[in-house]
mmCIF file with all atom_site columns, C-alpha atoms in Angstrom:
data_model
loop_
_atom_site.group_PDB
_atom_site.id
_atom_site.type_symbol
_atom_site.label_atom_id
_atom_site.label_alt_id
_atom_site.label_comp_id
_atom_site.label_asym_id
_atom_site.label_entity_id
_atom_site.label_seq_id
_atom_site.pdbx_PDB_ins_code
_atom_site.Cartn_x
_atom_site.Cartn_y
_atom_site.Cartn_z
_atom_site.occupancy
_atom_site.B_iso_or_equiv
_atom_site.pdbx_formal_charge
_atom_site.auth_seq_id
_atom_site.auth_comp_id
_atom_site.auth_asym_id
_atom_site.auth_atom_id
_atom_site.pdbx_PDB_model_num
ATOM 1  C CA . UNK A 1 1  ? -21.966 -193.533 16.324 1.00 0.00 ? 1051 UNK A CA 1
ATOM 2  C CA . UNK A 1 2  ? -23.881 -191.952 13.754 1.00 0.00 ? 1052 UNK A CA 1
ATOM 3  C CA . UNK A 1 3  ? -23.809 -188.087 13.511 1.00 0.00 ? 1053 UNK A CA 1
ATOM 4  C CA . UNK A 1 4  ? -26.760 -185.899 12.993 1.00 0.00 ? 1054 UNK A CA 1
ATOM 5  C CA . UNK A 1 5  ? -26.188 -182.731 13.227 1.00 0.00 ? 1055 UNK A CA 1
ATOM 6  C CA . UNK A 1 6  ? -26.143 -180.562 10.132 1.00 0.00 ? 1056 UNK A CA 1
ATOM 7  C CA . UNK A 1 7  ? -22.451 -179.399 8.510  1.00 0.00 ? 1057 UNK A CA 1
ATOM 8  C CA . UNK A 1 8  ? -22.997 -175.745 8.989  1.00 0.00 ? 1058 UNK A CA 1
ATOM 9  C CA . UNK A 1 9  ? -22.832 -176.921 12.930 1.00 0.00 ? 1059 UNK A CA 1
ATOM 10 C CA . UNK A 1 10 ? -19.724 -179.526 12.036 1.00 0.00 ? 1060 UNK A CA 1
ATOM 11 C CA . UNK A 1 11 ? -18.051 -176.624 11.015 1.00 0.00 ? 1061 UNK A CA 1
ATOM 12 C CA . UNK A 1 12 ? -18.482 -173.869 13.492 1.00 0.00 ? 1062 UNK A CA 1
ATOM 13 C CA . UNK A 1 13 ? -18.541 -175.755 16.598 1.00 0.00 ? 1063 UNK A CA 1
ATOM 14 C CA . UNK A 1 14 ? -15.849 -178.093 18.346 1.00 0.00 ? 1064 UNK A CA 1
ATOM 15 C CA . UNK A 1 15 ? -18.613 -180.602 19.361 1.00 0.00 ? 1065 UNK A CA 1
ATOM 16 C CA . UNK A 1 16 ? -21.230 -183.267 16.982 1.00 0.00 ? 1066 UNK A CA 1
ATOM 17 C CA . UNK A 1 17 ? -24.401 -184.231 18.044 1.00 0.00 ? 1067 UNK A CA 1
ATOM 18 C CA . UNK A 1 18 ? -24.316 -188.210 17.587 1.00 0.00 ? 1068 UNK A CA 1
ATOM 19 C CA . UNK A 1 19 ? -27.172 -191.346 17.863 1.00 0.00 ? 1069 UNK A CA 1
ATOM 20 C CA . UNK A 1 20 ? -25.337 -194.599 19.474 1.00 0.00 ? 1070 UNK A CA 1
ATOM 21 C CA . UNK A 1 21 ? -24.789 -197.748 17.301 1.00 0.00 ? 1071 UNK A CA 1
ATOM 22 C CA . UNK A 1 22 ? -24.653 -201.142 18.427 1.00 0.00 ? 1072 UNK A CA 1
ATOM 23 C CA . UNK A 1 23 ? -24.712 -204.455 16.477 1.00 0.00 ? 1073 UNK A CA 1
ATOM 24 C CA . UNK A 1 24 ? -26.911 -205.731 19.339 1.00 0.00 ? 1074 UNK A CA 1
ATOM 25 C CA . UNK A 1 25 ? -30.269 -206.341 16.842 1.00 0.00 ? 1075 UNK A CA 1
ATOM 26 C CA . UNK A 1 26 ? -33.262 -206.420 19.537 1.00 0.00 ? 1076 UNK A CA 1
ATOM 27 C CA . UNK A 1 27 ? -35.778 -203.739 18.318 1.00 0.00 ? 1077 UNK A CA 1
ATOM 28 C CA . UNK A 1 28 ? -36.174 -201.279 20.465 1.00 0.00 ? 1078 UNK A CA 1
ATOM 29 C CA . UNK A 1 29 ? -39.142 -198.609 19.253 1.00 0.00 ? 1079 UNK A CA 1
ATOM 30 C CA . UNK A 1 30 ? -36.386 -195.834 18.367 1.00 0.00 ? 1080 UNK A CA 1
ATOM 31 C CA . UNK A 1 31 ? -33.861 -198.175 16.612 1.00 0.00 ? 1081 UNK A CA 1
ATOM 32 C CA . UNK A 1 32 ? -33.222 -198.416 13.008 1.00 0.00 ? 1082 UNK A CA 1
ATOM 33 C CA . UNK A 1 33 ? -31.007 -201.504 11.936 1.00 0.00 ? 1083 UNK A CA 1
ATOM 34 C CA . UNK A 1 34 ? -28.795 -200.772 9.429  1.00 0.00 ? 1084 UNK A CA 1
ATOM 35 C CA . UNK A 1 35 ? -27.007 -202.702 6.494  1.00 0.00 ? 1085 UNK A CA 1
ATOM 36 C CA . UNK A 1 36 ? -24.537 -202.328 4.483  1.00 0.00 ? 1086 UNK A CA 1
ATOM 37 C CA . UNK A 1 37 ? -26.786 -201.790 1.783  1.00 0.00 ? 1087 UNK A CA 1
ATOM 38 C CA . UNK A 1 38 ? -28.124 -198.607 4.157  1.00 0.00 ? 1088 UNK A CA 1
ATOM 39 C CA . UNK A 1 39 ? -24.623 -197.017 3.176  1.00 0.00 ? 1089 UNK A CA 1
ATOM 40 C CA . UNK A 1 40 ? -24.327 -194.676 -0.044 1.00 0.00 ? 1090 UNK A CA 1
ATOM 41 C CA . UNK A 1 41 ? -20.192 -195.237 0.803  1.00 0.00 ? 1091 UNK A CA 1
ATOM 42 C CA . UNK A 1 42 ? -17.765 -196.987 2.875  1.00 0.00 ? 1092 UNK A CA 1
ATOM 43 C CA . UNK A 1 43 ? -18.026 -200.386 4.897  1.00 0.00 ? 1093 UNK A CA 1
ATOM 44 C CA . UNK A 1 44 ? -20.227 -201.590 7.726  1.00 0.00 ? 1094 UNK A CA 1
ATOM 45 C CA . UNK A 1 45 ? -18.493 -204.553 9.481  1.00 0.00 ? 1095 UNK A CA 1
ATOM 46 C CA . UNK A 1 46 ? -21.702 -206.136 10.967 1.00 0.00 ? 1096 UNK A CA 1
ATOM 47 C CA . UNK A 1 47 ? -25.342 -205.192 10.659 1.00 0.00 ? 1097 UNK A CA 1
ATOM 48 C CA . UNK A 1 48 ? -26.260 -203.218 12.977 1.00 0.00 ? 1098 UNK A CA 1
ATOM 49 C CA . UNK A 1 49 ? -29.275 -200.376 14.621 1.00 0.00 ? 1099 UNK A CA 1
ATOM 50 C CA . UNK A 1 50 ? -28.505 -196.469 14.712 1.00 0.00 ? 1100 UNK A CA 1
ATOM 51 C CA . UNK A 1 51 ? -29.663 -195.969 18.761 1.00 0.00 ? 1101 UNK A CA 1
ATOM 52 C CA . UNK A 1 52 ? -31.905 -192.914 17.648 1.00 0.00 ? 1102 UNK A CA 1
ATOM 53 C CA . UNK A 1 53 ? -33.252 -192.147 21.242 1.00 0.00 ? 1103 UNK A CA 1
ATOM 54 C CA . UNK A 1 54 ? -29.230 -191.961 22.565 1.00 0.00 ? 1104 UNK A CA 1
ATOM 55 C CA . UNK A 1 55 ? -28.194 -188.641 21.822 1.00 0.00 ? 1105 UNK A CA 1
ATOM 56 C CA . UNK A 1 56 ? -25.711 -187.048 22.788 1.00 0.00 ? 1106 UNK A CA 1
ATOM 57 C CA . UNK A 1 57 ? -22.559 -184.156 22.069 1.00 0.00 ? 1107 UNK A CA 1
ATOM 58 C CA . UNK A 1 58 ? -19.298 -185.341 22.048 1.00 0.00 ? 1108 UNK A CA 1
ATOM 59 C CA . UNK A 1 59 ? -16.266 -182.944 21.473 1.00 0.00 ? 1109 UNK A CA 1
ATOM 60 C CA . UNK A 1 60 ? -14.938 -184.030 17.358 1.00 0.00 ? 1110 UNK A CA 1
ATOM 61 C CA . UNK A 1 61 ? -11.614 -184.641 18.768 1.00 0.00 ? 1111 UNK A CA 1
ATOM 62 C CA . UNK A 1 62 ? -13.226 -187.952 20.103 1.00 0.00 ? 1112 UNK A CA 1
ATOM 63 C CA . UNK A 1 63 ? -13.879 -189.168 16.460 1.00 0.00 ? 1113 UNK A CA 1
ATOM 64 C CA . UNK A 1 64 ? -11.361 -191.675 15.584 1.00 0.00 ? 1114 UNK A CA 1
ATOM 65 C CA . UNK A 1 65 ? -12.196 -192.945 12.407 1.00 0.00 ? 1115 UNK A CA 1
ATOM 66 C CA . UNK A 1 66 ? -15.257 -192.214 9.478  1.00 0.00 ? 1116 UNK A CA 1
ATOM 67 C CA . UNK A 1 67 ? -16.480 -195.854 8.739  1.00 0.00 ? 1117 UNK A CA 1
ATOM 68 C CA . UNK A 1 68 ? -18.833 -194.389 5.887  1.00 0.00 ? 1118 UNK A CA 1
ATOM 69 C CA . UNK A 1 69 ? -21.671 -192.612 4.806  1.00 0.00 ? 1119 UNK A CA 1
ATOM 70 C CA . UNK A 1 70 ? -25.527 -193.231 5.075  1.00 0.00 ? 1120 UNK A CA 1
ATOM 71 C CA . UNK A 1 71 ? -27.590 -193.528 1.854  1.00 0.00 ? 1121 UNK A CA 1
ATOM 72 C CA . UNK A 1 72 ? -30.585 -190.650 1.307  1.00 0.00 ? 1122 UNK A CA 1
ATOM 73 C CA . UNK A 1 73 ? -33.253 -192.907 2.183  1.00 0.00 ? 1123 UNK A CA 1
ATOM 74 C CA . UNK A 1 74 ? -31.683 -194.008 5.601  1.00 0.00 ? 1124 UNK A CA 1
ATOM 75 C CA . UNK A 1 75 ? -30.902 -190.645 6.458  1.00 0.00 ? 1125 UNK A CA 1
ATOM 76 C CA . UNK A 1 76 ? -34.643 -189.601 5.784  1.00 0.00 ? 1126 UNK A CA 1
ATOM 77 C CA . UNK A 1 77 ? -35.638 -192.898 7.875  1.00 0.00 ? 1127 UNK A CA 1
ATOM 78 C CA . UNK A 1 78 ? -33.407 -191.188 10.310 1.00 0.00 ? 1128 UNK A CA 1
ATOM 79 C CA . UNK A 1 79 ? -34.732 -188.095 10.486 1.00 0.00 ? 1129 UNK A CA 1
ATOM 80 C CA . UNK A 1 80 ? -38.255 -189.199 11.241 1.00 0.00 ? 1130 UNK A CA 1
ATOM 81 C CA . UNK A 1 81 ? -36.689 -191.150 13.838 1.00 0.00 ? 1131 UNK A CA 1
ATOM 82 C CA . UNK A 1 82 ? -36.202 -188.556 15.551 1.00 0.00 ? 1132 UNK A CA 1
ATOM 83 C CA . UNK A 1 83 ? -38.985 -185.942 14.523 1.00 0.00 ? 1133 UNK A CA 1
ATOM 84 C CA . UNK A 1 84 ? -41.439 -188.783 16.162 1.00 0.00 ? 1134 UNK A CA 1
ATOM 85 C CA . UNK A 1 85 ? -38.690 -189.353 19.384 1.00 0.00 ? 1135 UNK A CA 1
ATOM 86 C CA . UNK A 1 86 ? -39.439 -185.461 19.755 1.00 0.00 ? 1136 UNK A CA 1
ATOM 87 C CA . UNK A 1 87 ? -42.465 -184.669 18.587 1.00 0.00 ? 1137 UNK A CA 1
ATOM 88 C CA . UNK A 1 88 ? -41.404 -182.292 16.331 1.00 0.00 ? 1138 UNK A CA 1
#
């Protein structure tokens, strides 16, 4: 899972606000795949698409491990992802 919500809301709540991953690479028209060059940090074991229209809150206690970090440009790609998935 990828999180999106903002720190300021990591920080003050007990839940995230998370897209799904999946290494299963069919497009879909609100999936972004992702590389290991789409990281600014860590290790991504298999290419793979951020699930931007599955959204969801999940309590933080559920997080078992931090596999890495997106780059700027992915979490920008990200982010318009979802502005178009809303219409915002």
């Amino acid at each position: 899972m990828v999180v999106v919500s903002n720190e300021s809301n990591n920080r003050t709540t007990s839940d995230i606000i998370v897209c799904g991953i999946t290494n299963n690479l069919i497009p879909t028209r609100f999936s972004l795949q992702i590389t290991q060059a789409s990281l600014a940090k860590g290790i991504l074991k298999a290419n793979s698409k951020i699930k931007v229209d599955a959204i969801t809150a999940i309590e933080k206690d559920l997080v078992i491990k931090k596999f890495g970090r997106l780059n700027k440009t992915t979490i920008e790609k990200v982010k318009n992802y979802i502005r178009v998935l809303f219409e915002i």
